[in-house]
PDB file of C-alpha atoms in Angstrom:
ATOM      1  CA  MET A 150       0.000   0.000   0.000  1.00  0.00           C
ATOM      2  CA  ALA A 151       1.209   3.483  -0.851  1.00  0.00           C
ATOM      3  CA  THR A 152       0.740   7.047   0.380  1.00  0.00           C
ATOM      4  CA  VAL A 153      -1.023   9.392  -2.029  1.00  0.00           C
ATOM      5  CA  LEU A 154      -1.017  13.160  -1.470  1.00  0.00           C
ATOM      6  CA  ALA A 155      -3.803  15.192  -3.078  1.00  0.00           C
ATOM      7  CA  PHE A 156      -3.051  18.900  -3.416  1.00  0.00           C
ATOM      8  CA  HIS A 157      -6.038  21.233  -3.832  1.00  0.00           C
ATOM      9  CA  ALA A 158      -6.595  24.979  -3.934  1.00  0.00           C
ATOM     10  CA  HIS A 159      -9.600  25.432  -1.604  1.00  0.00           C
ATOM     11  CA  PRO A 160     -11.824  23.444   0.735  1.00  0.00           C
ATOM     12  CA  ASP A 161     -14.538  21.746  -1.413  1.00  0.00           C
ATOM     13  CA  ASP A 162     -12.249  21.243  -4.446  1.00  0.00           C
ATOM     14  CA  GLU A 163     -11.270  17.849  -3.057  1.00  0.00           C
ATOM     15  CA  ALA A 164     -14.888  16.635  -3.252  1.00  0.00           C
ATOM     16  CA  LEU A 165     -15.756  18.154  -6.616  1.00  0.00           C
ATOM     17  CA  LEU A 166     -12.663  17.107  -8.549  1.00  0.00           C
ATOM     18  CA  THR A 167     -11.319  13.991  -6.848  1.00  0.00           C
ATOM     19  CA  GLY A 168     -13.788  12.859  -4.164  1.00  0.00           C
ATOM     20  CA  GLY A 169     -14.518   9.485  -5.727  1.00  0.00           C
ATOM     21  CA  THR A 170     -10.867   8.753  -6.426  1.00  0.00           C
ATOM     22  CA  LEU A 171      -9.790   9.636  -2.884  1.00  0.00           C
ATOM     23  CA  ALA A 172     -12.544   7.434  -1.448  1.00  0.00           C
ATOM     24  CA  ARG A 173     -11.497   4.600  -3.734  1.00  0.00           C
ATOM     25  CA  LEU A 174      -7.820   4.924  -2.785  1.00  0.00           C
ATOM     26  CA  ALA A 175      -8.699   4.884   0.914  1.00  0.00           C
ATOM     27  CA  ASP A 176     -11.022   1.898   0.418  1.00  0.00           C
ATOM     28  CA  GLU A 177      -8.184   0.012  -1.272  1.00  0.00           C
ATOM     29  CA  GLY A 178      -6.007   0.538   1.797  1.00  0.00           C
ATOM     30  CA  HIS A 179      -3.777   3.405   0.695  1.00  0.00           C
ATOM     31  CA  ARG A 180      -2.884   6.250   3.033  1.00  0.00           C
ATOM     32  CA  VAL A 181      -4.455   9.434   1.678  1.00  0.00           C
ATOM     33  CA  VAL A 182      -3.128  12.869   2.661  1.00  0.00           C
ATOM     34  CA  LEU A 183      -5.027  15.999   1.661  1.00  0.00           C
ATOM     35  CA  VAL A 184      -3.222  19.361   1.402  1.00  0.00           C
ATOM     36  CA  VAL A 185      -5.064  22.605   0.627  1.00  0.00           C
ATOM     37  CA  ALA A 186      -3.156  25.688  -0.410  1.00  0.00           C
ATOM     38  CA  THR A 187      -5.742  28.061   1.115  1.00  0.00           C
ATOM     39  CA  ASP A 188      -8.306  27.906   3.899  1.00  0.00           C
ATOM     40  CA  GLY A 189     -10.959  29.614   1.772  1.00  0.00           C
ATOM     41  CA  LEU A 190     -10.764  32.872   3.725  1.00  0.00           C
ATOM     42  CA  MET A 191     -10.426  36.226   2.008  1.00  0.00           C
ATOM     43  CA  GLY A 192      -9.580  37.982   5.278  1.00  0.00           C
ATOM     44  CA  ALA A 193      -7.621  37.240   8.441  1.00  0.00           C
ATOM     45  CA  VAL A 194      -7.934  33.986  10.372  1.00  0.00           C
ATOM     46  CA  PRO A 195     -10.607  34.192  13.122  1.00  0.00           C
ATOM     47  CA  ALA A 196      -9.585  34.614  16.752  1.00  0.00           C
ATOM     48  CA  ASN A 197     -10.279  30.927  17.432  1.00  0.00           C
ATOM     49  CA  GLY A 198      -7.458  30.058  15.030  1.00  0.00           C
ATOM     50  CA  GLU A 199      -9.264  28.107  12.291  1.00  0.00           C
ATOM     51  CA  ALA A 200     -11.377  29.095   9.309  1.00  0.00           C
ATOM     52  CA  PRO A 201     -14.916  27.623   9.217  1.00  0.00           C
ATOM     53  CA  ARG A 202     -14.197  26.093   5.823  1.00  0.00           C
ATOM     54  CA  MET A 203     -11.273  24.152   7.299  1.00  0.00           C
ATOM     55  CA  ARG A 204     -13.620  22.519   9.801  1.00  0.00           C
ATOM     56  CA  GLU A 205     -15.907  21.602   6.922  1.00  0.00           C
ATOM     57  CA  LEU A 206     -12.918  20.238   5.033  1.00  0.00           C
ATOM     58  CA  ARG A 207     -12.044  17.937   7.924  1.00  0.00           C
ATOM     59  CA  THR A 208     -15.595  16.581   7.915  1.00  0.00           C
ATOM     60  CA  SER A 209     -15.420  16.020   4.155  1.00  0.00           C
ATOM     61  CA  ALA A 210     -12.031  14.339   4.492  1.00  0.00           C
ATOM     62  CA  ALA A 211     -13.333  11.963   7.166  1.00  0.00           C
ATOM     63  CA  VAL A 212     -16.205  10.939   4.886  1.00  0.00           C
ATOM     64  CA  LEU A 213     -13.743  10.165   2.083  1.00  0.00           C
ATOM     65  CA  GLY A 214     -11.395   8.192   4.341  1.00  0.00           C
ATOM     66  CA  VAL A 215      -8.545  10.727   4.254  1.00  0.00           C
ATOM     67  CA  ASP A 216      -5.910  10.124   6.941  1.00  0.00           C
ATOM     68  CA  ARG A 217      -4.432  13.608   7.298  1.00  0.00           C
ATOM     69  CA  VAL A 218      -5.415  17.176   6.353  1.00  0.00           C
ATOM     70  CA  VAL A 219      -2.825  19.952   5.974  1.00  0.00           C
ATOM     71  CA  HIS A 220      -3.252  23.673   5.234  1.00  0.00           C
ATOM     72  CA  LEU A 221      -0.223  25.009   3.364  1.00  0.00           C
ATOM     73  CA  GLY A 222      -0.704  28.397   5.017  1.00  0.00           C
ATOM     74  CA  TYR A 223      -1.975  30.733   2.287  1.00  0.00           C
ATOM     75  CA  ALA A 224      -5.061  32.906   1.864  1.00  0.00           C
ATOM     76  CA  ASP A 225      -7.682  32.591  -0.877  1.00  0.00           C
ATOM     77  CA  SER A 226      -6.980  34.828  -3.879  1.00  0.00           C
ATOM     78  CA  GLY A 227     -10.610  35.270  -4.931  1.00  0.00           C
ATOM     79  CA  HIS A 228     -12.091  35.604  -8.438  1.00  0.00           C
ATOM     80  CA  GLY A 229     -12.200  38.355 -10.962  1.00  0.00           C
ATOM     81  CA  PRO A 230      -9.650  40.783 -12.358  1.00  0.00           C
ATOM     82  CA  LEU A 231      -8.822  42.397  -9.019  1.00  0.00           C
ATOM     83  CA  LEU A 232      -6.348  40.628  -6.744  1.00  0.00           C
ATOM     84  CA  HIS A 233      -6.978  42.109  -3.302  1.00  0.00           C
ATOM     85  CA  PRO A 234      -4.125  43.036  -0.960  1.00  0.00           C
ATOM     86  CA  ASP A 235      -2.855  40.297   1.322  1.00  0.00           C
ATOM     87  CA  PRO A 236      -4.595  39.938   4.692  1.00  0.00           C
ATOM     88  CA  PRO A 237      -2.401  40.974   7.632  1.00  0.00           C
ATOM     89  CA  ASP A 238      -1.490  37.435   8.682  1.00  0.00           C
ATOM     90  CA  ARG A 239      -0.535  35.667   5.432  1.00  0.00           C
ATOM     91  CA  THR A 240      -0.019  35.867   1.662  1.00  0.00           C
ATOM     92  CA  ARG A 241      -2.638  35.230  -0.989  1.00  0.00           C
ATOM     93  CA  PHE A 242      -1.711  32.028  -2.776  1.00  0.00           C
ATOM     94  CA  ALA A 243      -1.647  33.548  -6.268  1.00  0.00           C
ATOM     95  CA  ARG A 244       0.919  36.057  -5.014  1.00  0.00           C
ATOM     96  CA  ALA A 245       3.081  33.495  -3.194  1.00  0.00           C
ATOM     97  CA  ASP A 246       6.628  32.761  -4.270  1.00  0.00           C
ATOM     98  CA  THR A 247       6.350  29.513  -6.248  1.00  0.00           C
ATOM     99  CA  GLU A 248       9.640  28.098  -4.990  1.00  0.00           C
ATOM    100  CA  GLU A 249       8.777  28.799  -1.341  1.00  0.00           C
ATOM    101  CA  ALA A 250       5.296  27.271  -1.680  1.00  0.00           C
ATOM    102  CA  ALA A 251       6.720  24.253  -3.502  1.00  0.00           C
ATOM    103  CA  GLU A 252       9.216  23.678  -0.712  1.00  0.00           C
ATOM    104  CA  ARG A 253       6.387  23.736   1.862  1.00  0.00           C
ATOM    105  CA  LEU A 254       4.543  21.089  -0.132  1.00  0.00           C
ATOM    106  CA  ALA A 255       7.713  19.101  -0.808  1.00  0.00           C
ATOM    107  CA  ALA A 256       8.321  18.926   2.958  1.00  0.00           C
ATOM    108  CA  VAL A 257       4.967  17.150   3.374  1.00  0.00           C
ATOM    109  CA  LEU A 258       5.695  14.852   0.419  1.00  0.00           C
ATOM    110  CA  ARG A 259       9.036  13.884   1.964  1.00  0.00           C
ATOM    111  CA  ALA A 260       7.646  13.414   5.470  1.00  0.00           C
ATOM    112  CA  GLU A 261       4.888  11.170   4.138  1.00  0.00           C
ATOM    113  CA  HIS A 262       7.160   9.290   1.683  1.00  0.00           C
ATOM    114  CA  ALA A 263       4.402   9.895  -0.859  1.00  0.00           C
ATOM    115  CA  ALA A 264       4.447   7.642  -3.913  1.00  0.00           C
ATOM    116  CA  MET A 265       2.095   9.888  -5.872  1.00  0.00           C
ATOM    117  CA  LEU A 266       0.978  13.506  -5.978  1.00  0.00           C
ATOM    118  CA  ILE A 267      -2.426  14.513  -7.347  1.00  0.00           C
ATOM    119  CA  GLY A 268      -2.481  18.105  -8.601  1.00  0.00           C
ATOM    120  CA  TYR A 269      -4.214  20.071 -11.380  1.00  0.00           C
ATOM    121  CA  ASP A 270      -3.795  20.353 -15.130  1.00  0.00           C
ATOM    122  CA  PRO A 271      -1.897  23.328 -16.661  1.00  0.00           C
ATOM    123  CA  ASN A 272      -5.138  25.310 -17.037  1.00  0.00           C
ATOM    124  CA  GLY A 273      -5.984  24.847 -13.368  1.00  0.00           C
ATOM    125  CA  GLY A 274      -9.251  23.192 -14.440  1.00  0.00           C
ATOM    126  CA  TYR A 275     -11.607  26.098 -15.040  1.00  0.00           C
ATOM    127  CA  GLY A 276      -8.824  28.659 -14.743  1.00  0.00           C
ATOM    128  CA  HIS A 277      -9.075  30.085 -11.208  1.00  0.00           C
ATOM    129  CA  ARG A 278      -5.777  31.795 -10.363  1.00  0.00           C
ATOM    130  CA  ASP A 279      -5.302  29.605  -7.276  1.00  0.00           C
ATOM    131  CA  HIS A 280      -5.880  26.451  -9.342  1.00  0.00           C
ATOM    132  CA  VAL A 281      -3.267  27.487 -11.894  1.00  0.00           C
ATOM    133  CA  LYS A 282      -0.885  28.095  -8.997  1.00  0.00           C
ATOM    134  CA  VAL A 283      -1.614  24.590  -7.652  1.00  0.00           C
ATOM    135  CA  HIS A 284      -0.426  23.186 -10.973  1.00  0.00           C
ATOM    136  CA  GLU A 285       2.793  25.220 -10.876  1.00  0.00           C
ATOM    137  CA  VAL A 286       3.558  24.558  -7.214  1.00  0.00           C
ATOM    138  CA  GLY A 287       2.605  20.883  -7.418  1.00  0.00           C
ATOM    139  CA  ARG A 288       4.862  20.200 -10.394  1.00  0.00           C
ATOM    140  CA  ARG A 289       7.812  21.899  -8.720  1.00  0.00           C
ATOM    141  CA  ALA A 290       7.212  20.242  -5.343  1.00  0.00           C
ATOM    142  CA  ALA A 291       7.233  16.801  -6.976  1.00  0.00           C
ATOM    143  CA  GLU A 292      10.602  17.645  -8.530  1.00  0.00           C
ATOM    144  CA  LEU A 293      12.028  18.846  -5.217  1.00  0.00           C
ATOM    145  CA  ALA A 294      10.784  15.813  -3.291  1.00  0.00           C
ATOM    146  CA  GLY A 295      11.532  13.265  -6.009  1.00  0.00           C
ATOM    147  CA  THR A 296       7.921  12.078  -5.994  1.00  0.00           C
ATOM    148  CA  PRO A 297       7.833   9.309  -8.601  1.00  0.00           C
ATOM    149  CA  ARG A 298       4.376   9.873 -10.032  1.00  0.00           C
ATOM    150  CA  VAL A 299       2.152  12.910 -10.633  1.00  0.00           C
ATOM    151  CA  LEU A 300      -1.480  12.765 -11.719  1.00  0.00           C
ATOM    152  CA  GLU A 301      -3.205  16.015 -12.669  1.00  0.00           C
ATOM    153  CA  ALA A 302      -6.963  16.235 -12.082  1.00  0.00           C
ATOM    154  CA  THR A 303      -8.923  17.584 -15.024  1.00  0.00           C
ATOM    155  CA  MET A 304     -12.010  17.059 -17.182  1.00  0.00           C
ATOM    156  CA  PRO A 305     -12.507  16.757 -20.946  1.00  0.00           C
ATOM    157  CA  ARG A 306     -13.582  20.117 -22.340  1.00  0.00           C
ATOM    158  CA  ASP A 307     -16.548  18.626 -24.155  1.00  0.00           C
ATOM    159  CA  THR A 308     -17.779  17.043 -20.919  1.00  0.00           C
ATOM    160  CA  ALA A 309     -17.478  20.380 -19.081  1.00  0.00           C
ATOM    161  CA  GLU A 310     -19.434  22.105 -21.847  1.00  0.00           C
ATOM    162  CA  ARG A 311     -22.194  19.465 -21.703  1.00  0.00           C
ATOM    163  CA  LEU A 312     -22.480  19.827 -17.928  1.00  0.00           C
ATOM    164  CA  VAL A 313     -22.810  23.611 -18.253  1.00  0.00           C
ATOM    165  CA  ARG A 314     -25.540  23.196 -20.876  1.00  0.00           C
ATOM    166  CA  LEU A 315     -27.393  20.758 -18.604  1.00  0.00           C
ATOM    167  CA  VAL A 316     -27.159  23.134 -15.629  1.00  0.00           C
ATOM    168  CA  ARG A 317     -28.562  25.979 -17.706  1.00  0.00           C
ATOM    169  CA  LEU A 318     -31.311  23.760 -19.104  1.00  0.00           C
ATOM    170  CA  LEU A 319     -32.330  23.085 -15.497  1.00  0.00           C
ATOM    171  CA  ARG A 320     -32.263  26.873 -14.881  1.00  0.00           C
ATOM    172  CA  ILE A 321     -29.670  26.585 -12.138  1.00  0.00           C
ATOM    173  CA  PRO A 322     -27.676  29.829 -11.803  1.00  0.00           C
ATOM    174  CA  LEU A 323     -24.085  29.363 -12.927  1.00  0.00           C
ATOM    175  CA  ARG A 324     -21.788  32.282 -13.673  1.00  0.00           C
ATOM    176  CA  PHE A 325     -19.522  30.592 -16.204  1.00  0.00           C
ATOM    177  CA  ASP A 326     -19.043  31.492 -19.849  1.00  0.00           C
ATOM    178  CA  PRO A 327     -19.335  28.323 -22.016  1.00  0.00           C
ATOM    179  CA  ASP A 328     -17.015  29.879 -24.602  1.00  0.00           C
ATOM    180  CA  GLU A 329     -14.360  30.356 -21.934  1.00  0.00           C
ATOM    181  CA  LEU A 330     -14.621  26.688 -20.929  1.00  0.00           C
ATOM    182  CA  SER A 331     -13.599  25.699 -24.457  1.00  0.00           C
ATOM    183  CA  MET A 332     -10.146  27.024 -23.552  1.00  0.00           C
ATOM    184  CA  ARG A 333     -10.050  25.492 -20.056  1.00  0.00           C
ATOM    185  CA  PHE A 334      -9.692  21.987 -18.606  1.00  0.00           C
ATOM    186  CA  SER A 335      -8.053  19.584 -21.106  1.00  0.00           C
ATOM    187  CA  ALA A 336      -8.450  18.185 -24.562  1.00  0.00           C
ATOM    188  CA  ARG A 337      -9.750  14.627 -24.386  1.00  0.00           C
ATOM    189  CA  SER A 338      -6.652  13.456 -26.256  1.00  0.00           C
ATOM    190  CA  ALA A 339      -4.419  14.682 -23.389  1.00  0.00           C
ATOM    191  CA  ILE A 340      -6.220  12.649 -20.710  1.00  0.00           C
ATOM    192  CA  THR A 341      -4.558   9.373 -19.747  1.00  0.00           C
ATOM    193  CA  HIS A 342      -6.869   8.041 -17.017  1.00  0.00           C
ATOM    194  CA  ARG A 343     -10.624   7.979 -16.539  1.00  0.00           C
ATOM    195  CA  TYR A 344     -11.830   6.408 -13.310  1.00  0.00           C
ATOM    196  CA  ASP A 345     -15.357   5.133 -12.798  1.00  0.00           C
ATOM    197  CA  VAL A 346     -16.147   6.083  -9.186  1.00  0.00           C
ATOM    198  CA  ARG A 347     -19.921   5.578  -9.198  1.00  0.00           C
ATOM    199  CA  ARG A 348     -19.459   3.004  -6.441  1.00  0.00           C
ATOM    200  CA  TYR A 349     -18.350   5.897  -4.215  1.00  0.00           C
ATOM    201  CA  ALA A 350     -21.085   8.318  -5.271  1.00  0.00           C
ATOM    202  CA  ARG A 351     -22.702   8.432  -1.818  1.00  0.00           C
ATOM    203  CA  GLN A 352     -19.378   9.302  -0.176  1.00  0.00           C
ATOM    204  CA  LYS A 353     -18.564  11.949  -2.771  1.00  0.00           C
ATOM    205  CA  GLN A 354     -22.011  13.474  -2.377  1.00  0.00           C
ATOM    206  CA  ALA A 355     -21.763  13.449   1.430  1.00  0.00           C
ATOM    207  CA  ALA A 356     -18.306  15.034   1.250  1.00  0.00           C
ATOM    208  CA  LEU A 357     -19.709  17.791  -0.945  1.00  0.00           C
ATOM    209  CA  ALA A 358     -22.601  18.305   1.480  1.00  0.00           C
ATOM    210  CA  ALA A 359     -20.115  18.868   4.320  1.00  0.00           C
ATOM    211  CA  HIS A 360     -19.171  22.236   2.811  1.00  0.00           C
ATOM    212  CA  HIS A 361     -22.069  24.203   4.288  1.00  0.00           C
ATOM    213  CA  SER A 362     -20.419  27.583   3.760  1.00  0.00           C
ATOM    214  CA  GLN A 363     -20.306  27.049   0.024  1.00  0.00           C
ATOM    215  CA  LEU A 364     -23.715  25.404  -0.264  1.00  0.00           C
ATOM    216  CA  ASN A 365     -25.399  28.246   1.592  1.00  0.00           C
ATOM    217  CA  GLY A 366     -23.348  31.020   0.033  1.00  0.00           C
ATOM    218  CA  THR A 367     -23.659  33.048  -3.144  1.00  0.00           C
ATOM    219  CA  GLY A 368     -20.570  31.825  -4.972  1.00  0.00           C
ATOM    220  CA  ARG A 369     -20.453  30.807  -8.620  1.00  0.00           C
ATOM    221  CA  MET A 370     -20.938  27.131  -7.748  1.00  0.00           C
ATOM    222  CA  SER A 371     -23.262  27.429  -4.730  1.00  0.00           C
ATOM    223  CA  ALA A 372     -26.571  26.795  -6.509  1.00  0.00           C
ATOM    224  CA  VAL A 373     -25.096  23.872  -8.443  1.00  0.00           C
ATOM    225  CA  MET A 374     -23.650  22.339  -5.288  1.00  0.00           C
ATOM    226  CA  ARG A 375     -26.976  22.634  -3.465  1.00  0.00           C
ATOM    227  CA  THR A 376     -28.730  20.875  -6.331  1.00  0.00           C
ATOM    228  CA  MET A 377     -26.122  18.114  -6.534  1.00  0.00           C
ATOM    229  CA  THR A 378     -26.362  17.304  -2.822  1.00  0.00           C
ATOM    230  CA  ARG A 379     -30.141  16.855  -3.147  1.00  0.00           C
ATOM    231  CA  LEU A 380     -30.043  14.408  -6.054  1.00  0.00           C
ATOM    232  CA  PRO A 381     -30.699  10.687  -5.546  1.00  0.00           C
ATOM    233  CA  ALA A 382     -27.314   8.993  -5.217  1.00  0.00           C
ATOM    234  CA  PRO A 383     -27.665   6.958  -8.463  1.00  0.00           C
ATOM    235  CA  LEU A 384     -28.352  10.138 -10.445  1.00  0.00           C
ATOM    236  CA  PHE A 385     -25.499  11.947  -8.706  1.00  0.00           C
ATOM    237  CA  GLY A 386     -23.243   9.046  -9.682  1.00  0.00           C
ATOM    238  CA  LEU A 387     -24.430   9.200 -13.270  1.00  0.00           C
ATOM    239  CA  LEU A 388     -23.521  12.895 -13.486  1.00  0.00           C
ATOM    240  CA  LEU A 389     -20.357  13.022 -11.340  1.00  0.00           C
ATOM    241  CA  GLY A 390     -19.292   9.390 -11.164  1.00  0.00           C
ATOM    242  CA  ARG A 391     -16.271   9.714 -13.418  1.00  0.00           C
ATOM    243  CA  GLU A 392     -13.014  11.512 -12.710  1.00  0.00           C
ATOM    244  CA  TRP A 393     -10.217  12.262 -15.144  1.00  0.00           C
ATOM    245  CA  PHE A 394      -6.460  12.666 -14.812  1.00  0.00           C
ATOM    246  CA  ILE A 395      -3.345  13.313 -16.826  1.00  0.00           C
ATOM    247  CA  ASP A 396      -0.378  11.143 -15.856  1.00  0.00           C
ATOM    248  CA  THR A 397       2.614  13.384 -16.524  1.00  0.00           C
ATOM    249  CA  SER A 398       4.851  10.339 -16.978  1.00  0.00           C
ATOM    250  CA  SER A 399       2.519   8.473 -19.331  1.00  0.00           C
ATOM    251  CA  SER A 400       0.899   8.987 -22.701  1.00  0.00           C
ATOM    252  CA  ARG A 401      -1.150   5.796 -22.762  1.00  0.00           C
ATOM    253  CA  PRO A 402      -4.892   6.331 -22.057  1.00  0.00           C
ATOM    254  CA  ALA A 403      -6.434   4.130 -19.369  1.00  0.00           C
ATOM    255  CA  GLN A 404      -9.965   3.525 -18.174  1.00  0.00           C
ATOM    256  CA  ARG A 405     -10.712   1.909 -14.823  1.00  0.00           C
TER     257      ARG A 405
END
């Protein structure tokens, strides 16, 4: 059995992008470590010392069978053209020095003797600045730590476009431009692994439901997340029961 480290930008990304895969790895007996670059806060850390979204992340991680949760120590960089100033207690991840952030992550990879790192594709999925930074920092950290294998979470562009069309057909608010998505995620030809994780649909859905702040908020994905958590598990699995990755050391497609 091996240790797998999944590196994500924000609390809730672990459930949306890799929840089924993490649950499957844990079920197969692997040690799963989850590292988030940011705690989801735009401002300073509360007086009690932990962001609410980190507590939700720990609940999600427990549902998925994750053994350890680590915050890399950065602040959320937010959306849109304006990158706000850093909060008084830490740096926004998009503004962080890549080498310094990579060394922080590499230290966890070394301590855990991780056999594999899960990061993001070069586009950072849908293009959020923190997701792009995860790709850059993850790649460099794997080099520094000598991690033998890197998988980058992604989605075929045509699948992303179909999901957006379905969401709009159901009249669920979603502030994404379909034309922009055609330049995000990955070409299907670049994807090396597609995992069928419908068996873990209930866990993935429960992990998503743990993120109350996002479900009850007004973010770009909030309405979609609320809808997804209310679906019957078989339908949820039909829609979100496959997860895709690019193996940076392989060019041979695989389906499992």
